Structure formats: C-alpha cells, structure tokens
Short mmCIF file of C-alpha atoms in Angstrom, two decimals:
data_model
loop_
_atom_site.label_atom_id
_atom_site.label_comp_id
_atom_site.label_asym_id
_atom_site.label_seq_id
_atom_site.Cartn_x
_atom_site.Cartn_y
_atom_site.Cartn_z
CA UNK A 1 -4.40 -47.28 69.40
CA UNK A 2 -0.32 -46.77 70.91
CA UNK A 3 0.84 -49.45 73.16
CA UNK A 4 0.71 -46.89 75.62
CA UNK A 5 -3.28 -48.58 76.12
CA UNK A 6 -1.41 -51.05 78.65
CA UNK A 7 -0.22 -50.59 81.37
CA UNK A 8 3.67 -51.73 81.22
CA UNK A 9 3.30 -54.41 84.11
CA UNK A 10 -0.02 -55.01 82.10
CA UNK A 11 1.21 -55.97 78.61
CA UNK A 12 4.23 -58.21 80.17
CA UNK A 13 2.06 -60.21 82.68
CA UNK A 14 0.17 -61.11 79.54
CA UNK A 15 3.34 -61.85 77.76
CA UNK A 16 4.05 -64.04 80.01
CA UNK A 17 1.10 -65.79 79.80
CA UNK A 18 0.64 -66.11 76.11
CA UNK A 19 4.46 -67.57 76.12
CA UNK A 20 3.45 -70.21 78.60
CA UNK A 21 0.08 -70.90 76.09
CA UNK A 22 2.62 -71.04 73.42
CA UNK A 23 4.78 -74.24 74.85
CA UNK A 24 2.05 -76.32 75.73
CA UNK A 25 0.88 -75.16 71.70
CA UNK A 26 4.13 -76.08 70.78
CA UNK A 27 4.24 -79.60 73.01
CA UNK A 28 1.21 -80.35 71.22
CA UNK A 29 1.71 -79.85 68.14
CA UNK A 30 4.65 -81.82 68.63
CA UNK A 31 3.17 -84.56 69.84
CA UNK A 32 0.53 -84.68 67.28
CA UNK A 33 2.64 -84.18 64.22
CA UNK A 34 1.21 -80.85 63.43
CA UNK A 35 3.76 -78.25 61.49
CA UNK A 36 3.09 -74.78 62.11
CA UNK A 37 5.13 -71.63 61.85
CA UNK A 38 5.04 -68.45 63.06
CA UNK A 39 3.41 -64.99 61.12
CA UNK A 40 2.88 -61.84 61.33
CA UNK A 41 4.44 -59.76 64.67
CA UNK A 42 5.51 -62.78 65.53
CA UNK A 43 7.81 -63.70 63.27
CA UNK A 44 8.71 -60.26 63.00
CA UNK A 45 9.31 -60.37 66.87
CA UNK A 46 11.66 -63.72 66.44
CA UNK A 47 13.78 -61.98 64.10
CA UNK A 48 14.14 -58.60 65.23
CA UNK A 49 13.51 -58.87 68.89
CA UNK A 50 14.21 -63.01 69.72
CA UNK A 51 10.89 -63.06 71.18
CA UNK A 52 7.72 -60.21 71.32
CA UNK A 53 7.98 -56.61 70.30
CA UNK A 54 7.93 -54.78 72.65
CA UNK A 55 4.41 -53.58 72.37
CA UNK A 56 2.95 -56.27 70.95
CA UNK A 57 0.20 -58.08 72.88
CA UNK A 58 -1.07 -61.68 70.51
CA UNK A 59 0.59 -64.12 69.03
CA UNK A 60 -0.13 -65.06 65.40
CA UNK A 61 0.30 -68.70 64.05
CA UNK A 62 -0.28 -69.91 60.40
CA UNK A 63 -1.09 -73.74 59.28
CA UNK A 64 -1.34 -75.00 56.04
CA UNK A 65 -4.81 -76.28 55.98
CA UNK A 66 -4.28 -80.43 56.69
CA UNK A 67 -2.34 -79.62 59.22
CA UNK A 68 -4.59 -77.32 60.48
CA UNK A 69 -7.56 -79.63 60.28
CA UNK A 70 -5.94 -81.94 62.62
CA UNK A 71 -4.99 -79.21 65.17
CA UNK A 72 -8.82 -78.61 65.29
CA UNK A 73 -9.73 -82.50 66.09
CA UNK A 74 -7.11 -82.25 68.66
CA UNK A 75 -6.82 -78.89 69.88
CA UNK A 76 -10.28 -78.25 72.13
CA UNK A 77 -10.33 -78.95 75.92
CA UNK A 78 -6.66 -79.58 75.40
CA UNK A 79 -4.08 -80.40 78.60
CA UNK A 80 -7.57 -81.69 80.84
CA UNK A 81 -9.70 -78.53 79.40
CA UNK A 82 -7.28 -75.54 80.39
CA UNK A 83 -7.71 -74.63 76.60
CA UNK A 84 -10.35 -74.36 74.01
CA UNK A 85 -11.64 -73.16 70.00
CA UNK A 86 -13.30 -70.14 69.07
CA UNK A 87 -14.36 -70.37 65.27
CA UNK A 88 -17.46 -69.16 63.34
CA UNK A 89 -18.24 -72.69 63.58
CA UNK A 90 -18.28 -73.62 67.11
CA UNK A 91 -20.06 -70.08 68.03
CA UNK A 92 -21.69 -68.44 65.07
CA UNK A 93 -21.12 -64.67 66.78
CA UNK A 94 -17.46 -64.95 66.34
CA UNK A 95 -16.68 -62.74 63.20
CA UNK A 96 -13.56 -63.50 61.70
CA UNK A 97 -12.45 -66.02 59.38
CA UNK A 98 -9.26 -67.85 61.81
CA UNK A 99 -9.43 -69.87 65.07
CA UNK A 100 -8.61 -68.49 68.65
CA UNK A 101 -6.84 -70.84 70.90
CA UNK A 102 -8.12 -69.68 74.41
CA UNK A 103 -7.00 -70.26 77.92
CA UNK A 104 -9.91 -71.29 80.33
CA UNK A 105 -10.35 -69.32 83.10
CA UNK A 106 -9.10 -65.95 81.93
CA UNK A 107 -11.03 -62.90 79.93
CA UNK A 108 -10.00 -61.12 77.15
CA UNK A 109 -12.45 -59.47 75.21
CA UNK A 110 -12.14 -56.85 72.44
CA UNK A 111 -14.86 -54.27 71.29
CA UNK A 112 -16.20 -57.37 68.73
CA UNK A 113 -16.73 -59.74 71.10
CA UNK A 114 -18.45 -57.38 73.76
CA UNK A 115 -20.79 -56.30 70.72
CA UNK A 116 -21.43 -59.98 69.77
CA UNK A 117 -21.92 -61.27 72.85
CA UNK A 118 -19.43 -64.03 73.26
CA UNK A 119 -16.17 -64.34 74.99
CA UNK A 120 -12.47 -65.92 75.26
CA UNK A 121 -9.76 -65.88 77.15
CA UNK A 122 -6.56 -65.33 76.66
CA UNK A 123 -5.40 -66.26 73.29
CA UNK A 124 -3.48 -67.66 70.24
CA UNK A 125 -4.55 -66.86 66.75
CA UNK A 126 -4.65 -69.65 64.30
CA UNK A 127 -4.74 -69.19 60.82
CA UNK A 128 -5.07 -70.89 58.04
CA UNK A 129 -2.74 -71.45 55.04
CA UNK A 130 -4.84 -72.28 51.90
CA UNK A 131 -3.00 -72.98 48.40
CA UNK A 132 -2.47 -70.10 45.73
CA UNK A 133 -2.94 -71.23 42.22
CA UNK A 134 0.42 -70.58 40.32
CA UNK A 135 -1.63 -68.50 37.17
CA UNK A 136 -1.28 -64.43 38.13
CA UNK A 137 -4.82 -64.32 36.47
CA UNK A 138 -5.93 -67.23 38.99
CA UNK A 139 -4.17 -66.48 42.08
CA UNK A 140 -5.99 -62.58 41.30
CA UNK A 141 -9.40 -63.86 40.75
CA UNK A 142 -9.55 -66.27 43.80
CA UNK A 143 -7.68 -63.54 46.01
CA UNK A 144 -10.67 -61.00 45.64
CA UNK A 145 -13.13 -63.23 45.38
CA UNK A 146 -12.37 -64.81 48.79
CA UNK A 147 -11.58 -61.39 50.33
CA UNK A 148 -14.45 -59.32 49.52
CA UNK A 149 -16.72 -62.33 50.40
CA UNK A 150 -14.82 -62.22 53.60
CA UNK A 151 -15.27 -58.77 54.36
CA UNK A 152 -18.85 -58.75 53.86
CA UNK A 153 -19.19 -61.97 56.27
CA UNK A 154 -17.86 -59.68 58.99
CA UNK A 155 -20.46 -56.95 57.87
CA UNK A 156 -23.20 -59.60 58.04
CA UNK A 157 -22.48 -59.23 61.85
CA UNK A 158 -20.73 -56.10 62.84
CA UNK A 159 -21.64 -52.65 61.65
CA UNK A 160 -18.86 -50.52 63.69
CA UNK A 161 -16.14 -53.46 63.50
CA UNK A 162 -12.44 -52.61 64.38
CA UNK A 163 -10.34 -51.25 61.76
CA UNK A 164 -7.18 -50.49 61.69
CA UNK A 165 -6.92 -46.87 60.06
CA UNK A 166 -6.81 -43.52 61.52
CA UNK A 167 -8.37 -40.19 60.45
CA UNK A 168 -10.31 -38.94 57.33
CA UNK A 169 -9.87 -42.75 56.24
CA UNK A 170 -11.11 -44.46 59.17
CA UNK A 171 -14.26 -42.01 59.03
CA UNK A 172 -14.91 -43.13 55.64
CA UNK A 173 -14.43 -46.89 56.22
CA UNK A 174 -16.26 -46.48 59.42
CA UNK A 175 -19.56 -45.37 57.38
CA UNK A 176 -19.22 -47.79 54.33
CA UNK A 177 -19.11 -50.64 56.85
CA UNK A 178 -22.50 -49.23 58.34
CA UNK A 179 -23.44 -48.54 54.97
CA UNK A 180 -22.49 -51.86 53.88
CA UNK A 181 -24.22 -54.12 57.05
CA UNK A 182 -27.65 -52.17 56.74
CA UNK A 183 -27.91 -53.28 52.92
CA UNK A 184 -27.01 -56.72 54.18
CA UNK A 185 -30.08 -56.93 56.94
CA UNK A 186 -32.26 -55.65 53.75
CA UNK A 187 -31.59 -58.27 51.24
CA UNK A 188 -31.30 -61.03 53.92
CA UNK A 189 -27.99 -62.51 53.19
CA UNK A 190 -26.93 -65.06 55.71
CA UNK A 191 -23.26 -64.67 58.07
CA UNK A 192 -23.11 -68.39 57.03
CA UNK A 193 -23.73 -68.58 53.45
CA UNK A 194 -20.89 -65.38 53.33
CA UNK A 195 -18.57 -67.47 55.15
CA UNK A 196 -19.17 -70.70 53.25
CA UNK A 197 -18.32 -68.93 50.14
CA UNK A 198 -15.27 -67.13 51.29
CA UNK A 199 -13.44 -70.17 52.21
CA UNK A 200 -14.73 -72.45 49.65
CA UNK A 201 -13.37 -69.39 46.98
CA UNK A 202 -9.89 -69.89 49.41
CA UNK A 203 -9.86 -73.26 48.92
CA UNK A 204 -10.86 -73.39 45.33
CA UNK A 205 -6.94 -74.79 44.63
CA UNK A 206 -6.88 -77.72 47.75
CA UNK A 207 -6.74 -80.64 45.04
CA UNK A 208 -3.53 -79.13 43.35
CA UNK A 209 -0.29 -78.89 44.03
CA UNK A 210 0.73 -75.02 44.04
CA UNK A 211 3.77 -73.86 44.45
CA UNK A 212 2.69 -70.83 47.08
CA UNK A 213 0.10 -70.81 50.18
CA UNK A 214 -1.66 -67.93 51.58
CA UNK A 215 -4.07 -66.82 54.60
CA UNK A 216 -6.36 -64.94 51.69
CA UNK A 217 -8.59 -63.10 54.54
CA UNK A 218 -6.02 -60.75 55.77
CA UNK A 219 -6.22 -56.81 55.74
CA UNK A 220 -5.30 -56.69 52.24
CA UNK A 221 -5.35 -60.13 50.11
CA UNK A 222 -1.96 -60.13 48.94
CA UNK A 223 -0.23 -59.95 52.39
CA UNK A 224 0.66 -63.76 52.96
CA UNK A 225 1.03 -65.13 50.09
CA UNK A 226 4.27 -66.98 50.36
CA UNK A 227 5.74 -70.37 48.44
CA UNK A 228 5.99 -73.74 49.89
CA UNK A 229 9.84 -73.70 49.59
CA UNK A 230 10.33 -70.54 52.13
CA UNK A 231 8.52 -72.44 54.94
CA UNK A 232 9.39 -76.21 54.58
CA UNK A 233 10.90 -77.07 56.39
CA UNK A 234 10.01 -75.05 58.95
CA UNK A 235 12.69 -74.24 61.56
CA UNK A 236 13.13 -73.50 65.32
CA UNK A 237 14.28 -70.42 66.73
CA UNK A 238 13.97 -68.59 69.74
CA UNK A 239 11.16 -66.97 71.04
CA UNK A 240 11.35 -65.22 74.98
CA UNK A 241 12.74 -68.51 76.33
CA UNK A 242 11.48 -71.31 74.54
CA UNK A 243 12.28 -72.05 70.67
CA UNK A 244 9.24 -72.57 68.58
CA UNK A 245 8.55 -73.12 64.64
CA UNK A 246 9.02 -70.76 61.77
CA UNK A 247 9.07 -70.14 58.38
CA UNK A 248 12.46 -71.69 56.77
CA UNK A 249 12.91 -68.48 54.95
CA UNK A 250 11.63 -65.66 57.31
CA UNK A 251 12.80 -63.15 55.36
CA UNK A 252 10.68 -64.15 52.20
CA UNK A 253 7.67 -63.14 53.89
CA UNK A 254 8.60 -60.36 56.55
CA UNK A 255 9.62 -58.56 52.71
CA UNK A 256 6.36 -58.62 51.57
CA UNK A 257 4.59 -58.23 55.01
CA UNK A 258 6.30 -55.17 56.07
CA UNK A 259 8.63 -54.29 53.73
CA UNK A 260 12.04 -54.33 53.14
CA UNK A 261 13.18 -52.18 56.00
CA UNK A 262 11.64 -54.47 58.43
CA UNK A 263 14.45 -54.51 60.95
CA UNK A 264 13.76 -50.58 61.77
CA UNK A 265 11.80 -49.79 64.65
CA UNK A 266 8.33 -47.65 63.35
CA UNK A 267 7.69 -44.25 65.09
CA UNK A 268 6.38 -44.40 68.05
CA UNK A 269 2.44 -43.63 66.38
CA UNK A 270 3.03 -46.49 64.34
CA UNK A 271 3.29 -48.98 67.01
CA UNK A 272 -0.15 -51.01 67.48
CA UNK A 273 -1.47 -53.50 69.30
CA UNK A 274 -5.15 -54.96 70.52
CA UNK A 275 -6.28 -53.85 73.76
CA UNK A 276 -8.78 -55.17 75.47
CA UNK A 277 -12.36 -53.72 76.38
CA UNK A 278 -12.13 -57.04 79.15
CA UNK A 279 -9.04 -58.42 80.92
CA UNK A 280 -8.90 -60.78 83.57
CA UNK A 281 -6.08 -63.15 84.24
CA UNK A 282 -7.57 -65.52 86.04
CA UNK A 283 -6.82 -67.37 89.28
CA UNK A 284 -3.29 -67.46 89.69
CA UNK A 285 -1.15 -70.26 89.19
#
C-alpha cells in the first residue's frame, strides 16, 4: 500500500506525535542508562532526510538484548502511565516477535490486531538485538532456525497476516500462510512453544562474545545482521527537531538493508508504509 493511504495532514499529525513519543523514549532511556539506536526507515530517514521520510508513518528502534531487558522493567506505565508494552508476553494475541511502545489514550490498529482482538495506541517498535555467532556455518544454522520458527509462530495465530509483496507473489504467500496455519490447528502446536523456540534458537550465542548482533526475525534473516564495532558507540544525530541515538557507522547497515544506492529516492510504487484499519489521536493536548 502507497503513502497515498494517508491523508497528508494525516500522516504529519502522527509524525508529530510519534516525535514527541520519541523524546520522552529518548529522556528515558537516558535516564536509565539504556543504549539504543535507531533501524530501519529510521535510520534511513536520519541520514537521508534528518528526520522521517516523507511517507513513512513508525519509528523503528533496535536494543541489544541487556539493554533491552532493562527497558522492559522500566518502560511500562512510563511518565505516570501515558505509555505502555505490547509483547507476546504481556498479551498472548500479539503476533510478532518485538515490543510496541504505545501511547495511552490513542488507537492505532492494523489489520492483525483487529483480527486478534487486541489493541495499541500509537507506537514505537522495539526490537531486539541478539548476538550472531562469528562461524558462517553457525551464524546460517541459528539464522533459519530462529526465522522459520518465527514465521510459523505468527501462523500459529494469523492465517491472512500482512505481507509485504504484491501480485502473483503475494497470491502465493497469501495461500501457503493459510495453508501453513490450518496444518498448525491439526497437529496442535502451541503460539507459545513456537515462540519459545524462536528466541531461545536467537539467543543460542547470549553467553559469548560475538563480534556481530542481529534482530534474526526480520522479513528475511540476514537483514540486520551488523557488528558490534559499527554501532558502539552509538551516536546522536538529528531527527525532526530533537537528536536521538544511532548506529556509529550508519552506513554499515543502511548497505546491507537497502542497498548501496540508499540515498536515491524509490519510485513512487515503491514507497510503503503501515496504515491503519483504526486511528484515533486521542484527546488533545
């Protein structure tokens, strides 16, 4: 789905109020001592566009996993409960393998959550940065392991989940996933048990030191797998109005993320984001 799904006035009120989320994040993480950086479109944002692009409409966060334990002792009911958690622990509907960071008060649901049931507001994604054993042969045999167990804990709950593909191919992925969630009813395999195996196969490699770190559970397994050295330490720079943290070597990972031409604009068909089947901004401030 374009951009084109929002509204303009839309997509920058919620800008607005995902960068306002992201300084209290920031101010406590801060105060906490928790490192993050930022991933994904939003590091891409940082560096192409000193803040969102354009179109975008989340914000996309990455912790190495201590750091993101702590963030999850400290994180709920946050600022006198204007935040909270979403995880697969705290509400086992939610389908994914990351936390949401949600602001109380507001609605945004997608087409998972309506089919699940449950519901957040607006949000930050949090994700998790697990080590990557240094062995190709390794690093290989965890990264499938953990990703196909990953995708089939999402097909535990969802038979029509979202997917990011277009055409003949989404047709095809479309069925397999129905396929795929009907065998699971039949042999009785649990959401839980899926999603205990995924990340204990992700964080097979926690007692070593590793030279890279990776959030496994991605569209394709490969697709954050970065080393230690390009995001420590992690660096401010400027995002909208406000300077948050990111990777100390941005370019390391936007490379492998996106590609080497990641400066250049997509076509206009290329340019995705995550409406909403539910908005709702809340009382305002």
């Amino acid at each position: 789905m374009s951009y084109q799904a929002y509204e303009p006035e839309t997509l920058k009120k919620l800008q607005a109020v995902e960068v306002e989320m992201l300084k209290d994040f920031a101010s406590l993480c801060e105060e906490h001592g928790i490192d993050y950086f930022g991933i994904g479109g939003t590091l891409l944002g940082a560096v192409r566009h000193q803040g969102f692009i354009p179109w975008d409409d989340d914000i996309d966060i990455g912790m190495t996993v201590e750091h993101y334990e702590r963030f999850l002792q400290v994180a709920d009911g946050a600022f006198d409960g204007k935040y909270k958690l979403i995880n697969f622990d705290i509400n086992n509907n939610f389908p994914n393998m990351f936390t949401k960071w949600y602001k109380t008060g507001t609605v945004f649901r997608d087409n998972d959550a309506m089919a699940m049931g449950y519901s957040t507001g607006i949000f930050i994604d949090i994700f998790r940065f697990d080590n990557a054993p240094d062995d190709g042969k390794q690093l290989r045999s965890q990264a499938m392991k953990a990703w196909i167990l990953s995708k089939l804990f999402i097909l535990s709950l969802l038979s029509n989940p979202i997917i990011m593909a277009y055409g003949i191919k989404a047709k095809v992925m479309k069925l397999a996933s129905k396929i795929i969630y009907r065998l699971l009813k039949i042999i009785r395999i649990s959401p839980r048990t899926l999603y205990d195996k995924a990340n204990q196969a992700s964080l097979a490699y926690e007692a070593q030191e590793t030279q890279r770190v990776t959030y496994i559970f991605d569209m394709k397994p490969y697709l954050n797998l970065i080393k230690r050295s390009d995001i420590y330490p992690t660096q401010f720079m400027t995002f909208e109005d406000i300077k948050i943290r990111f990777p100390h070597n941005p370019e390391a990972y936007l490379n492998v993320c996106y590609g080497s031409d990641y400066m250049t604009l997509p076509p206009e068909d290329k340019r995705h984001n995550h409406p909403p089947t539910e908005l709702d901004f809340g009382e305002e401030e």
